[in-house]
């Protein structure tokens, strides 16, 4: 979406400062959704990192990054907890596992 915005508004390129960086580690968001490439990170993580590069007061930049990444970790943790609560069983099971469980229960009843 960012690419589309830039293509439709060339003045953005002229008025914005371009920042490029490499991610220090994998995305926090990878636990919920895989990014297309290993070096990709979420928009929020990119903003947090950009703040550390652009903020003149280094301490404030790191504080902002810590808060944003903490919020991201909280959101990811909540999403994972909700997913586990709603989907307690694995999505796919090996063939025969359900039949074994059904037969096991039948013999326990007898």
Short mmCIF file of C-alpha atoms in Angstrom, two decimals:
data_model
loop_
_atom_site.label_atom_id
_atom_site.label_comp_id
_atom_site.label_asym_id
_atom_site.label_seq_id
_atom_site.Cartn_x
_atom_site.Cartn_y
_atom_site.Cartn_z
CA UNK A 1 0.00 0.00 0.00
CA UNK A 2 2.88 2.38 0.74
CA UNK A 3 4.28 1.80 -2.74
CA UNK A 4 0.89 2.67 -4.28
CA UNK A 5 0.70 5.88 -2.22
CA UNK A 6 4.12 6.99 -3.42
CA UNK A 7 3.35 6.19 -7.05
CA UNK A 8 0.13 8.23 -6.89
CA UNK A 9 1.73 11.15 -5.02
CA UNK A 10 5.25 11.88 -6.32
CA UNK A 11 5.38 14.99 -4.12
CA UNK A 12 5.68 12.64 -1.11
CA UNK A 13 9.06 11.48 -2.39
CA UNK A 14 10.26 15.07 -2.63
CA UNK A 15 9.03 16.08 0.84
CA UNK A 16 9.87 12.96 2.84
CA UNK A 17 13.22 11.79 4.09
CA UNK A 18 13.97 8.25 2.92
CA UNK A 19 15.29 5.89 5.58
CA UNK A 20 16.63 2.41 4.93
CA UNK A 21 17.82 -0.04 7.52
CA UNK A 22 18.21 -3.74 8.07
CA UNK A 23 16.19 -5.46 10.77
CA UNK A 24 18.29 -6.59 13.73
CA UNK A 25 16.26 -9.75 14.23
CA UNK A 26 13.12 -11.50 13.04
CA UNK A 27 9.77 -9.79 13.19
CA UNK A 28 7.76 -10.01 16.41
CA UNK A 29 4.73 -10.51 14.16
CA UNK A 30 6.16 -13.76 12.71
CA UNK A 31 4.49 -15.69 15.54
CA UNK A 32 1.09 -14.71 14.09
CA UNK A 33 1.71 -14.08 10.41
CA UNK A 34 4.72 -14.90 8.27
CA UNK A 35 6.22 -12.01 6.35
CA UNK A 36 6.94 -12.55 2.63
CA UNK A 37 10.72 -12.38 3.10
CA UNK A 38 12.98 -13.05 6.09
CA UNK A 39 14.16 -9.43 6.21
CA UNK A 40 10.59 -8.02 6.25
CA UNK A 41 9.10 -6.60 9.43
CA UNK A 42 5.70 -5.15 10.27
CA UNK A 43 4.89 -1.49 9.69
CA UNK A 44 4.80 -0.84 13.44
CA UNK A 45 8.23 -2.41 13.91
CA UNK A 46 9.59 -0.35 11.01
CA UNK A 47 8.19 2.83 12.57
CA UNK A 48 9.71 1.94 15.94
CA UNK A 49 13.12 1.39 14.34
CA UNK A 50 12.81 4.55 12.23
CA UNK A 51 12.14 6.57 15.39
CA UNK A 52 15.47 5.46 16.84
CA UNK A 53 17.20 6.64 13.66
CA UNK A 54 15.34 9.93 13.22
CA UNK A 55 14.75 11.12 16.79
CA UNK A 56 17.45 13.63 17.76
CA UNK A 57 17.20 12.63 21.44
CA UNK A 58 18.52 9.06 21.43
CA UNK A 59 16.98 8.23 24.81
CA UNK A 60 13.48 9.28 23.68
CA UNK A 61 13.86 7.31 20.44
CA UNK A 62 14.79 4.14 22.30
CA UNK A 63 11.96 4.71 24.78
CA UNK A 64 9.45 5.08 21.93
CA UNK A 65 10.80 1.94 20.25
CA UNK A 66 10.52 -0.01 23.51
CA UNK A 67 6.90 1.12 24.03
CA UNK A 68 5.85 0.34 20.45
CA UNK A 69 7.50 -3.07 20.45
CA UNK A 70 5.99 -3.81 23.88
CA UNK A 71 2.54 -3.01 22.50
CA UNK A 72 3.25 -5.25 19.52
CA UNK A 73 4.32 -8.13 21.78
CA UNK A 74 1.17 -7.67 23.87
CA UNK A 75 -1.03 -7.74 20.76
CA UNK A 76 0.73 -10.83 19.38
CA UNK A 77 0.43 -12.58 22.76
CA UNK A 78 -3.27 -11.77 22.95
CA UNK A 79 -3.87 -13.00 19.38
CA UNK A 80 -2.02 -16.25 20.10
CA UNK A 81 -3.90 -16.82 23.38
CA UNK A 82 -7.28 -16.24 21.70
CA UNK A 83 -6.32 -18.54 18.83
CA UNK A 84 -5.33 -21.31 21.26
CA UNK A 85 -8.57 -20.86 23.24
CA UNK A 86 -10.72 -21.08 20.11
CA UNK A 87 -8.69 -23.82 18.43
CA UNK A 88 -7.50 -26.14 21.20
CA UNK A 89 -6.87 -29.04 18.82
CA UNK A 90 -4.37 -29.00 16.00
CA UNK A 91 -5.90 -28.19 12.65
CA UNK A 92 -4.61 -31.37 11.02
CA UNK A 93 -4.08 -34.76 12.59
CA UNK A 94 -2.37 -37.83 11.24
CA UNK A 95 -4.64 -40.34 9.54
CA UNK A 96 -5.91 -42.91 11.99
CA UNK A 97 -5.58 -40.77 15.13
CA UNK A 98 -9.30 -39.94 15.28
CA UNK A 99 -10.26 -43.56 14.57
CA UNK A 100 -7.92 -44.72 17.34
CA UNK A 101 -9.43 -42.22 19.79
CA UNK A 102 -12.98 -43.24 18.83
CA UNK A 103 -12.18 -46.97 19.26
CA UNK A 104 -10.32 -46.34 22.51
CA UNK A 105 -13.37 -44.57 23.95
CA UNK A 106 -15.68 -47.36 22.76
CA UNK A 107 -13.59 -50.00 24.58
CA UNK A 108 -13.44 -47.88 27.73
CA UNK A 109 -17.25 -47.75 27.80
CA UNK A 110 -17.56 -51.57 27.58
#
